[in-house]
């Protein structure tokens, strides 16, 4: 008699159990993801976080608001560009969005327009300002946002404005302030942050993030009735204000009763799904989504209420995502353009997968052209997709080229009608005709000054000048990009790569552009623009400034320098054409410093030199032998014993009237270039940060109201220490002619 092993006898049952376990595991994961989307669907609060440096973003706070409450998080930063615009990114299905806005510096009208465009449907409810700032562009953006916090006759307003308080755990929490345990929140959301933040900031390293023990936020402004007594961000703000809005904007009657009933069923169904499991949870979510779809279709009733229809469509979008995730439907659409003898043909590739426990019935695919009110059926044949199966279909659509080149709207809309059990569902996919790749181009640096050329009979001076443009790209992007440089009159670009093949595996691509200047080049600041295009469509543009400026440094002078934290000092030295060399930490200790006439210490550079605090004796010897030590403005953690004079940096905020010249005829201001005090201080028309220092002994030229020094000379032996607390590199980057001349005077002194 044939014997059957136990393992063989039970193998079919084991496989069945494993298959069932895998199915339940997948369904459980789908339910967990749906739970998160349900939380977002039951919250309509938007939080705007304004920042000027990605490293300063208080991620634990934002993840707390996003996960614990379900808020939509919008990150906003601004930078200077020649033209206004914005770049956007998001973390899919997490309601976290990033906007990088750019506009001409100081253009308040462009800032107002951009804010109106970003928040066309509704403003945020809560605005949080990071603890960094001071940049004029950043401050202008803050002011314009606070102006929008004033109550107006609309459904939504900015209800609260907060500012992150300085990191001081000893500071007493004031009335209206909020305190969060950032360290605990950081540990709680560590895994999410590690996976998600690099989607917005590819170079972000979670291990380098330092979470404070306690983070405080001061309430700057509130439109809530109990503002002084608010103890958290959500005080007085309902998580979902759908029913209260309906109650306030509709008059009593049958229409209001119908709309209110649908809204309450949506809320109750989604709330019930949070405490349900399995198929019951799915049914609640799908029921709630169906109610929201019916509610948002009352176009005749809600269309006349400003902002209400957009509000419902936003809730419908969130509910749709939750329903898709709950029933396990993956719906993806993409388009491919093909040329044909009869014009362009668009191929739409639709893919639908059923990842849930039940089959899905497909009843048809439809194309909705934005230029016509009549929808185009692509396929109306019913199909059934069994659990864990997929269906992919390609459709060809004839479209006139003019519609493909249209800019408004910038997408094509496709829908699929489906049914889950007896519940009809409709899912929408809006696909851009052409989506710009995430490429950026920038001049590096974005300013340039050249020496005046001699008067010659020829109309062009041939010199070894060159500018540099850097393209930033995703690591896995590959493609062909085109460059177009537009130069001012009198500037001639040499041969450079106008078409680039960008390859995978790199994050940047550098292009060097040689150029020459002719006597047709006009005085003053001129502008040049470089455009980056893909498929003959503009992707990004950057503008740099250039001017002619005298900055002659004696041929006998050799400069060693410690680079500032922003690298501006090296760029400026290169433009002066002086002989210069960056110092290493080892060279600082062992090199023959007498080989250099001048040593320049850039702002904050000492932080990168472990041996810097040991340099007092070497600096003193260098100075006594006739060397010149130039110290630019420094932060307050400067090592106090490194110089042979008393030197204590401070931070002050001053304007033109606050800066006093104690030695009007100082040699440093007279040669080789005479300095116009009015022009030098022209950028201080309003108060701004400077980095003076308390120095003794010193010949103080410019001082602040407290007596701290902004420009001074301290003599020691045959040498001297020249200190400049003005933001000289920043002033030179704006091509301030007197700042350039002062820099030349300092090196020649």
XYZ file of C-alpha atoms in Angstrom:
749
model
C 0.000 0.000 0.000
C 1.292 3.425 -1.001
C 2.040 5.680 1.964
C 1.301 9.426 1.808
C 3.481 11.758 3.804
C 1.911 14.172 6.247
C 3.493 17.129 4.460
C 2.027 16.025 1.115
C -1.353 15.351 2.649
C -1.592 18.877 4.112
C 0.201 20.857 1.380
C -2.956 22.100 -0.411
C -4.417 23.350 2.846
C -1.187 25.136 3.775
C -1.034 26.889 0.401
C -4.618 27.975 0.783
C -3.930 29.346 4.255
C -0.828 31.156 3.003
C -2.756 32.670 0.113
C -5.522 33.749 2.476
C -2.987 35.179 4.922
C -1.289 37.122 2.128
C -4.658 38.453 0.964
C -5.566 39.511 4.499
C -2.137 41.101 4.968
C -2.543 43.145 1.781
C -6.079 44.104 2.756
C -4.901 45.078 6.249
C -2.172 47.296 4.759
C -4.763 48.861 2.456
C -7.039 49.526 5.435
C -4.169 51.133 7.378
C -3.441 53.467 4.471
C -7.161 54.201 4.124
C -7.298 55.135 7.837
C -4.724 57.847 7.219
C -6.647 59.180 4.215
C -9.901 59.126 6.204
C -8.229 61.335 8.817
C -7.370 63.877 6.117
C -10.900 63.632 4.708
C -12.343 64.621 8.092
C -10.161 67.730 8.427
C -10.355 70.878 6.306
C -7.717 72.894 8.202
C -4.807 74.219 6.160
C -1.492 75.163 7.749
C 1.006 77.370 5.921
C 4.617 77.212 7.119
C 6.832 80.002 5.792
C 10.581 79.363 5.767
C 13.715 80.728 4.134
C 16.095 77.841 4.833
C 15.110 74.133 4.555
C 17.348 73.256 7.501
C 15.258 75.507 9.763
C 11.919 73.787 9.128
C 10.399 72.476 12.348
C 9.400 69.076 10.977
C 8.140 67.526 14.268
C 5.503 70.266 14.595
C 4.326 69.889 11.002
C 4.086 66.103 11.227
C 2.146 66.425 14.476
C -0.413 68.690 12.772
C -0.553 66.462 9.703
C -0.823 63.100 11.450
C -2.536 63.809 14.745
C -5.129 66.244 13.387
C -5.127 65.597 9.652
C -4.188 69.134 8.554
C -3.022 69.943 5.068
C 0.547 71.298 5.318
C 1.763 73.864 2.793
C 5.445 74.832 2.889
C 6.349 78.121 1.205
C 9.696 79.768 0.526
C 10.748 82.603 -1.760
C 13.817 83.547 -3.786
C 14.828 86.257 -6.205
C 14.358 85.658 -9.921
C 13.954 87.916 -12.953
C 10.341 86.873 -13.410
C 7.643 85.767 -10.991
C 6.616 82.118 -10.811
C 6.630 79.044 -8.632
C 7.742 75.407 -8.524
C 5.673 72.820 -6.707
C 6.193 69.398 -5.168
C 4.223 67.135 -2.845
C 4.431 63.970 -0.799
C 1.798 61.753 -2.468
C -1.316 60.956 -0.421
C 0.071 62.713 2.675
C -1.372 66.238 2.216
C 2.097 67.820 2.466
C 2.942 70.306 -0.277
C 5.956 72.484 -1.078
C 5.971 75.716 -3.101
C 9.185 77.472 -4.082
C 8.107 80.926 -5.192
C 10.343 83.369 -6.996
C 9.852 86.963 -7.999
C 11.863 90.159 -8.499
C 13.255 91.485 -5.221
C 11.198 94.231 -3.644
C 8.346 93.895 -6.145
C 5.423 94.007 -3.738
C 2.833 93.807 -6.526
C 4.403 90.570 -7.804
C 4.337 89.172 -4.263
C 0.640 90.055 -3.865
C -0.182 88.494 -7.230
C 1.705 85.327 -6.404
C -0.010 84.950 -3.024
C -3.383 85.429 -4.703
C -2.489 82.720 -7.248
C -1.236 80.284 -4.617
C -4.360 80.683 -2.508
C -6.892 81.286 -5.260
C -9.426 78.872 -3.764
C -8.967 79.831 -0.115
C -6.288 81.161 2.234
C -4.712 78.952 4.916
C -6.303 78.829 8.365
C -3.054 78.866 10.343
C 0.189 80.574 9.319
C 3.468 79.732 11.067
C 6.630 81.764 10.516
C 9.914 79.970 11.090
C 12.477 81.475 13.469
C 14.834 82.523 10.678
C 14.427 85.635 8.572
C 15.792 89.099 8.006
C 16.082 88.805 4.238
C 14.074 91.691 2.673
C 12.295 89.307 0.310
C 11.319 87.002 3.163
C 10.102 89.944 5.264
C 8.031 91.282 2.366
C 6.368 87.892 1.966
C 5.615 87.777 5.695
C 4.061 91.246 5.610
C 1.844 90.435 2.647
C 0.645 87.233 4.303
C -0.192 88.992 7.566
C -2.170 91.561 5.584
C -4.362 88.697 4.354
C -5.082 87.692 7.939
C -7.583 90.544 8.266
C -11.190 89.246 8.339
C -13.087 89.652 5.088
C -16.476 88.653 3.771
C -15.534 85.133 2.692
C -15.917 81.555 3.853
C -12.312 81.156 4.988
C -9.773 83.555 6.462
C -6.378 83.298 8.057
C -7.485 82.649 11.616
C -4.143 82.568 13.443
C -0.584 83.686 12.806
C 2.264 82.177 14.847
C 5.998 82.721 14.984
C 8.484 80.167 16.242
C 10.081 81.593 19.379
C 13.855 81.581 19.960
C 15.315 78.308 21.214
C 15.487 79.101 24.904
C 14.053 76.418 27.156
C 14.327 78.726 30.167
C 12.006 81.279 28.605
C 8.619 81.514 30.264
C 5.656 80.513 28.098
C 3.608 83.670 27.498
C -0.167 83.897 27.197
C -1.285 82.604 23.810
C 1.957 80.698 23.262
C 2.113 76.999 22.406
C 4.800 74.625 23.647
C 5.486 71.244 22.007
C 7.871 68.486 23.000
C 9.731 68.363 19.686
C 12.079 65.608 20.757
C 9.221 63.235 21.537
C 7.432 64.160 18.297
C 10.633 63.652 16.335
C 11.014 60.131 17.713
C 7.337 59.429 17.043
C 7.484 60.420 13.373
C 11.113 59.530 12.660
C 10.316 56.713 10.212
C 7.821 58.788 8.240
C 10.177 61.739 8.016
C 13.065 59.576 6.866
C 11.002 58.228 3.960
C 8.982 61.297 2.987
C 11.025 64.482 3.424
C 13.610 63.507 0.746
C 10.733 63.559 -1.748
C 10.639 67.348 -1.265
C 14.304 67.904 -0.390
C 16.448 65.153 -1.994
C 19.553 66.063 0.008
C 17.772 66.019 3.387
C 19.400 63.786 5.998
C 17.195 62.914 8.957
C 20.237 61.908 11.004
C 21.527 65.483 10.804
C 18.297 66.987 12.149
C 18.544 68.295 15.716
C 15.213 68.305 17.510
C 14.867 70.754 20.392
C 13.515 69.471 23.695
C 10.825 72.125 23.686
C 9.591 74.272 20.792
C 7.459 77.334 21.426
C 5.243 79.351 19.129
C 4.096 82.871 19.934
C 0.650 83.951 18.766
C 1.141 87.094 16.655
C -2.409 87.603 15.490
C -5.755 85.874 15.897
C -9.241 86.338 14.520
C -10.684 83.984 17.120
C -12.912 85.427 19.882
C -10.872 83.881 22.726
C -7.408 84.623 21.371
C -5.627 85.317 24.708
C -6.720 81.944 26.100
C -5.757 79.679 23.217
C -3.454 76.893 24.347
C -3.052 74.940 21.104
C -3.096 75.478 17.371
C -6.640 74.147 16.990
C -8.290 76.101 19.834
C -11.618 77.354 18.538
C -11.162 75.762 15.100
C -13.237 72.726 14.202
C -11.454 69.915 12.426
C -14.174 69.789 9.749
C -16.417 72.821 9.306
C -18.635 71.380 6.565
C -21.935 71.307 8.454
C -21.378 74.653 10.182
C -20.656 76.303 6.807
C -23.827 74.815 5.284
C -25.807 76.013 8.285
C -24.459 79.561 7.890
C -24.716 80.068 4.108
C -28.008 78.363 3.217
C -31.463 79.575 4.159
C -33.825 77.136 5.818
C -35.763 75.018 3.366
C -35.824 71.697 1.499
C -32.538 72.399 -0.327
C -30.664 73.066 2.902
C -32.160 69.949 4.489
C -31.044 67.789 1.553
C -27.511 69.186 1.480
C -27.177 69.007 5.268
C -28.382 65.393 5.278
C -25.776 64.395 2.696
C -23.034 66.224 4.604
C -23.946 64.527 7.880
C -24.042 61.114 6.217
C -20.594 61.756 4.772
C -19.206 62.714 8.182
C -20.922 59.873 10.050
C -19.850 57.257 7.470
C -16.201 58.293 7.580
C -16.242 58.526 11.378
C -17.779 55.049 11.585
C -15.065 53.684 9.303
C -12.415 54.678 11.863
C -13.780 52.190 14.402
C -14.628 49.454 11.899
C -12.584 46.714 10.271
C -12.680 44.576 7.159
C -15.531 44.821 4.687
C -17.598 46.972 7.054
C -14.894 49.655 7.033
C -14.769 49.588 3.229
C -18.550 49.940 2.969
C -18.582 52.964 5.292
C -15.825 54.707 3.302
C -17.468 54.022 -0.064
C -20.861 55.170 1.282
C -19.302 58.392 2.539
C -17.556 58.999 -0.781
C -20.830 58.496 -2.662
C -22.563 61.071 -0.421
C -19.786 63.583 -1.005
C -20.017 63.098 -4.784
C -23.757 63.748 -4.682
C -23.238 66.762 -2.431
C -20.662 68.373 -4.741
C -22.981 67.903 -7.755
C -25.502 70.511 -6.528
C -23.862 72.992 -8.904
C -26.871 75.282 -9.264
C -27.144 75.632 -5.504
C -23.499 75.904 -4.474
C -22.062 77.681 -7.506
C -23.332 81.075 -6.355
C -21.523 80.846 -2.996
C -17.913 82.073 -3.442
C -15.398 79.414 -2.518
C -17.920 76.750 -1.503
C -17.761 74.647 -4.671
C -13.947 74.581 -4.566
C -14.161 73.584 -0.919
C -16.446 70.630 -1.717
C -14.299 69.522 -4.642
C -11.286 69.469 -2.336
C -13.179 67.268 0.147
C -14.322 65.043 -2.721
C -10.700 64.631 -3.855
C -9.664 63.469 -0.387
C -12.674 61.149 -0.104
C -11.895 59.657 -3.519
C -8.339 58.842 -2.455
C -9.643 57.154 0.697
C -12.221 55.160 -1.289
C -9.661 54.054 -3.875
C -7.318 52.889 -1.148
C -10.064 51.159 0.847
C -11.481 49.079 -2.003
C -8.004 48.382 -3.328
C -8.369 50.099 -6.703
C -5.212 51.389 -8.323
C -6.147 53.702 -11.187
C -3.383 55.130 -13.336
C -3.447 56.941 -16.643
C -0.695 58.340 -18.838
C -0.483 59.779 -22.328
C 1.952 59.404 -25.211
C 1.951 61.705 -28.241
C 2.545 60.199 -31.684
C 2.849 62.045 -34.993
C 0.913 60.698 -37.965
C 0.288 61.838 -41.585
C -3.055 63.195 -40.391
C -1.670 65.130 -37.450
C -0.791 64.266 -33.854
C -2.457 61.299 -32.226
C -2.684 60.962 -28.499
C -2.411 57.516 -26.970
C -4.028 57.214 -23.546
C -2.831 54.210 -21.537
C -5.245 53.275 -18.755
C -4.391 50.758 -16.054
C -6.814 49.573 -13.356
C -5.916 47.034 -10.649
C -8.162 45.356 -8.077
C -6.150 44.811 -4.915
C -9.087 44.348 -2.539
C -11.158 41.301 -1.540
C -13.927 41.791 -4.168
C -14.070 42.125 -7.922
C -14.526 45.485 -9.619
C -16.801 46.130 -12.565
C -15.643 48.625 -15.198
C -18.467 50.236 -17.155
C -16.572 52.576 -19.449
C -13.739 55.019 -20.106
C -14.477 58.608 -21.149
C -12.365 61.497 -22.460
C -13.391 65.039 -21.484
C -11.825 67.608 -23.863
C -11.402 70.991 -22.235
C -12.350 72.745 -25.473
C -15.756 71.049 -25.785
C -18.666 70.334 -23.468
C -19.373 66.966 -25.113
C -17.557 63.996 -23.575
C -15.997 61.378 -25.871
C -16.690 57.725 -24.939
C -13.571 55.598 -25.412
C -14.977 52.228 -24.369
C -18.431 51.370 -23.003
C -18.092 47.585 -22.824
C -18.537 46.271 -19.238
C -15.609 44.329 -17.826
C -14.999 42.576 -14.517
C -11.612 42.653 -12.789
C -11.190 39.813 -10.311
C -9.367 40.374 -6.997
C -5.595 40.850 -7.409
C -5.921 41.200 -11.189
C -5.165 44.137 -13.473
C -6.603 45.526 -16.672
C -4.631 47.701 -19.098
C -5.981 49.264 -22.262
C -4.648 51.740 -24.834
C -6.898 54.263 -26.573
C -5.986 56.484 -29.542
C -7.485 59.982 -29.596
C -7.254 62.422 -32.523
C -6.545 65.956 -31.276
C -5.745 69.130 -33.181
C -2.244 70.403 -32.489
C -3.567 73.800 -31.366
C -5.303 72.100 -28.442
C -2.100 70.339 -27.425
C -0.210 73.641 -27.476
C -2.845 75.445 -25.425
C -1.717 76.672 -22.034
C -5.097 76.941 -20.265
C -6.013 74.481 -19.018
C -2.791 72.486 -18.994
C -4.294 69.003 -18.628
C -6.506 66.415 -20.308
C -9.215 64.720 -18.258
C -10.164 61.051 -18.394
C -12.679 59.207 -16.212
C -13.495 55.572 -15.569
C -16.952 54.486 -14.391
C -16.697 51.539 -12.026
C -18.802 49.669 -9.511
C -17.777 48.053 -6.248
C -20.529 45.622 -5.402
C -23.727 47.584 -5.983
C -22.048 50.949 -5.364
C -21.197 53.024 -8.475
C -17.880 54.865 -8.437
C -16.325 57.362 -10.858
C -12.621 58.120 -10.767
C -10.903 60.965 -12.565
C -7.395 61.364 -13.916
C -6.119 64.763 -15.093
C -2.947 64.363 -17.080
C -0.782 67.275 -18.233
C -0.262 67.458 -21.984
C 3.362 68.161 -21.185
C 4.817 68.135 -17.707
C 8.007 70.080 -17.138
C 10.813 67.971 -15.613
C 12.182 69.046 -12.250
C 15.181 70.923 -13.643
C 16.639 74.205 -12.443
C 19.392 76.402 -13.828
C 21.300 79.083 -11.938
C 24.244 81.336 -12.608
C 26.990 80.611 -10.093
C 27.507 83.236 -8.839
C 24.619 85.372 -10.067
C 26.717 88.558 -10.213
C 29.941 89.566 -11.950
C 32.076 92.680 -12.118
C 34.878 93.231 -14.604
C 37.644 95.804 -14.663
C 37.370 98.730 -17.096
C 39.171 97.984 -20.341
C 41.663 100.374 -21.947
C 40.572 102.714 -24.724
C 41.519 100.880 -27.902
C 40.670 101.327 -31.536
C 39.242 97.815 -31.685
C 35.686 97.383 -30.454
C 36.265 94.285 -28.368
C 38.611 93.424 -25.522
C 39.665 89.778 -25.549
C 40.164 88.520 -21.984
C 39.895 85.186 -20.181
C 36.476 85.936 -18.711
C 33.952 83.186 -18.183
C 30.678 82.689 -16.365
C 29.291 79.453 -14.954
C 25.759 78.055 -15.037
C 24.747 75.022 -12.952
C 21.828 72.748 -13.833
C 20.249 70.880 -10.912
C 18.333 67.700 -11.770
C 16.847 64.575 -10.165
C 19.309 61.701 -9.777
C 17.416 59.425 -12.176
C 16.559 62.019 -14.845
C 17.971 61.680 -18.374
C 17.193 63.704 -21.475
C 18.249 66.435 -23.886
C 18.128 70.060 -22.696
C 18.734 73.283 -24.633
C 20.337 76.500 -23.371
C 19.701 80.003 -24.648
C 21.802 82.899 -23.321
C 20.567 86.465 -23.737
C 23.302 89.037 -23.127
C 23.273 92.828 -22.775
C 24.632 95.104 -25.472
C 28.407 94.924 -25.654
C 28.782 91.485 -24.052
C 29.621 88.642 -26.450
C 29.365 84.986 -25.444
C 31.937 82.576 -26.835
C 31.393 78.972 -27.839
C 29.500 76.914 -25.251
C 27.305 73.823 -25.204
C 23.846 74.917 -26.285
C 22.460 71.379 -26.226
C 23.204 69.104 -23.292
C 22.640 65.418 -22.837
C 21.714 65.018 -19.181
C 22.481 61.529 -17.909
C 21.222 59.479 -14.983
C 23.399 59.156 -11.910
C 24.215 62.863 -11.428
C 22.536 65.700 -9.569
C 24.221 68.640 -11.304
C 25.642 69.619 -14.674
C 27.995 72.603 -15.033
C 28.297 74.744 -18.163
C 31.123 77.283 -18.538
C 30.486 80.150 -20.926
C 33.451 82.279 -22.049
C 32.651 85.890 -22.861
C 34.249 89.155 -23.932
C 33.346 92.797 -23.285
C 33.429 95.537 -25.927
C 33.398 99.314 -25.630
C 29.689 99.173 -26.467
C 28.984 97.804 -22.974
C 27.096 100.452 -21.005
C 28.000 101.636 -17.520
C 25.894 100.657 -14.541
C 24.354 97.265 -13.774
C 23.364 95.198 -16.811
C 21.469 91.915 -16.876
C 21.897 88.650 -18.714
C 19.463 85.756 -18.802
C 19.904 82.055 -19.439
C 16.949 79.851 -20.368
C 16.728 76.082 -19.959
C 14.353 74.269 -22.330
C 13.291 70.674 -22.910
C 11.381 69.682 -26.063
C 11.468 73.354 -27.093
C 9.463 74.262 -23.981
C 10.847 76.604 -21.350
C 11.579 74.819 -18.055
C 13.545 77.352 -16.021
C 15.263 80.720 -16.345
C 17.805 82.631 -14.294
C 19.198 86.147 -14.453
C 22.555 87.481 -13.342
C 23.909 90.994 -12.919
C 27.119 92.306 -14.451
C 28.836 95.675 -14.421
C 32.168 97.353 -15.045
C 33.877 98.311 -11.781
C 37.434 99.320 -10.926
C 39.001 97.002 -8.387
C 42.740 97.169 -8.951
C 44.877 95.305 -6.443
C 48.655 95.885 -6.520
C 50.530 93.141 -8.364
C 52.818 92.650 -5.366
C 49.945 91.656 -3.070
C 49.285 87.994 -2.416
C 46.161 87.048 -0.479
C 45.434 84.001 1.657
C 41.894 83.570 2.909
C 39.643 81.456 5.068
C 36.408 80.937 3.068
C 33.165 82.322 4.478
C 30.287 79.930 4.995
C 28.513 80.985 1.765
C 31.614 80.875 -0.444
C 31.111 84.471 -1.621
C 34.613 85.600 -0.681
C 36.286 83.269 -3.174
C 33.998 84.444 -5.995
C 34.835 88.084 -5.239
C 38.596 87.465 -5.074
C 38.431 85.704 -8.431
C 36.793 88.759 -10.007
C 39.505 91.093 -8.669
C 42.164 88.986 -10.467
C 44.411 89.221 -7.387
C 46.721 86.294 -6.589
C 44.918 84.348 -3.840
C 45.032 80.983 -2.120
C 42.558 79.332 0.310
C 44.093 78.173 3.577
C 43.629 74.690 4.980
C 43.610 73.965 8.702
C 47.067 72.406 8.406
C 48.406 75.399 6.454
C 47.048 77.716 9.126
C 49.311 76.018 11.676
C 52.368 75.047 9.615
C 52.555 77.245 6.490
C 54.829 80.278 6.145
C 52.289 83.060 6.624
C 54.894 85.645 5.619
C 54.360 84.528 2.014
C 51.078 86.461 2.035
C 50.649 90.223 2.327
C 47.025 89.877 3.413
C 45.078 87.171 5.242
C 41.290 87.520 5.003
C 39.077 85.767 7.580
C 35.633 85.231 6.071
C 32.448 85.423 8.141
C 32.020 82.272 10.241
C 35.023 80.589 8.598
C 36.682 79.706 11.935
C 34.019 77.031 12.506
C 35.670 74.901 9.813
C 39.173 75.261 11.302
C 39.740 73.132 14.424
C 43.146 74.753 15.008
C 41.948 78.336 14.720
C 41.757 78.951 18.470
C 45.511 78.189 18.699
C 46.536 80.970 16.285
C 47.049 83.971 18.603
C 50.854 83.805 18.715
C 51.211 83.101 14.993
C 48.860 85.958 14.111
C 50.765 88.332 16.404
C 54.101 87.378 14.840
C 52.607 87.766 11.344
C 51.296 91.261 12.196
C 54.528 92.499 13.782
C 56.394 91.546 10.613
C 54.134 93.772 8.499
C 51.236 91.496 7.574
C 47.648 92.689 7.184
C 44.892 90.666 8.830
C 41.401 91.443 7.466
C 38.510 90.261 9.633
C 34.989 90.420 8.202
C 31.870 90.428 10.394
C 31.753 87.392 12.684
C 29.082 85.528 14.712
C 28.981 85.772 18.491
C 30.630 82.355 19.073
C 33.965 83.741 17.823
C 36.848 82.490 20.052
C 37.681 85.532 22.184
C 41.428 84.881 22.632
C 42.518 84.301 19.032
C 43.592 87.889 18.212
C 46.290 89.962 19.936
C 43.627 92.663 20.571
C 40.353 92.560 22.466
C 37.699 91.536 19.931
C 34.054 90.755 20.858
C 31.506 90.453 17.986
C 27.922 91.642 18.492
C 24.772 91.828 16.344
C 22.942 95.134 15.866
C 20.174 96.511 13.683
C 20.958 99.950 12.208
C 20.009 102.336 9.415
C 21.812 105.272 7.750
C 21.263 107.664 10.665
C 22.694 105.189 13.175
C 26.091 104.821 11.465
C 28.564 107.532 12.536
C 31.876 108.330 10.801
C 34.406 109.318 13.475
C 37.341 109.795 11.045
C 35.919 111.376 7.846
C 39.386 111.717 6.291
C 40.508 108.160 7.068
C 43.066 106.781 4.619
C 41.016 103.609 4.258
C 38.222 105.699 2.700
C 40.488 107.773 0.481
C 42.661 105.538 -1.611
C 43.213 104.216 -4.048
C 39.478 104.757 -4.502
C 37.622 107.625 -2.763
C 34.554 106.247 -1.020
C 31.229 108.083 -1.185
C 29.715 107.657 2.271
C 26.233 108.462 0.942
C 26.453 105.710 -1.675
C 28.123 103.222 0.677
C 25.273 103.535 3.175
C 22.501 103.823 0.579
C 21.377 100.221 1.158
C 20.752 101.085 4.832
C 17.698 103.198 4.007
C 15.829 101.008 6.492
C 17.104 99.100 9.484
C 19.039 95.929 8.782
C 21.388 93.540 10.560
C 25.107 94.285 10.777
C 27.916 92.495 12.613
C 30.008 95.085 14.462
C 32.499 94.265 17.195
C 33.846 95.842 20.374
C 37.572 96.247 19.588
C 40.380 97.689 21.673
C 42.752 99.194 20.769
C 41.489 100.435 17.383
C 41.170 103.491 15.186
C 37.403 103.441 14.830
C 36.153 104.837 11.536
C 32.486 103.811 11.498
C 30.647 103.034 14.738
C 27.089 102.173 15.789
C 25.028 104.018 18.445
C 26.327 101.611 21.121
C 29.935 102.446 20.254
C 30.619 99.111 18.555
C 32.902 99.249 15.525
C 31.808 98.734 11.914
C 35.116 99.682 10.289
C 38.432 100.069 12.097
C 42.206 99.656 11.949
C 44.238 98.218 14.856
C 47.995 98.652 14.392
C 50.495 96.169 15.781
C 54.202 96.420 14.921
C 54.513 97.032 11.189
C 51.153 95.420 10.427
C 47.482 96.002 11.160
C 44.157 94.311 11.783
C 41.400 95.738 9.566
C 37.903 94.906 10.712
C 34.794 95.419 8.562
C 31.428 94.686 10.160
C 29.438 95.810 7.126
C 27.942 92.895 5.152
C 30.571 93.609 2.505
C 30.298 90.370 0.435
C 26.514 90.749 0.309
C 26.834 94.408 -0.751
C 29.335 93.436 -3.456
C 26.955 90.700 -4.673
C 24.488 93.507 -5.425
C 27.342 95.145 -7.395
C 27.446 98.149 -5.071
C 30.295 100.168 -6.609
C 31.469 101.746 -3.330
C 31.450 98.349 -1.594
C 33.696 97.011 -4.380
C 35.996 100.025 -4.012
C 36.125 99.651 -0.210
C 37.142 96.002 -0.618
C 39.966 97.088 -2.955
C 41.083 99.762 -0.471
C 41.177 97.211 2.352
C 43.355 94.775 0.382
C 45.663 97.573 -0.788
C 45.992 99.231 2.653
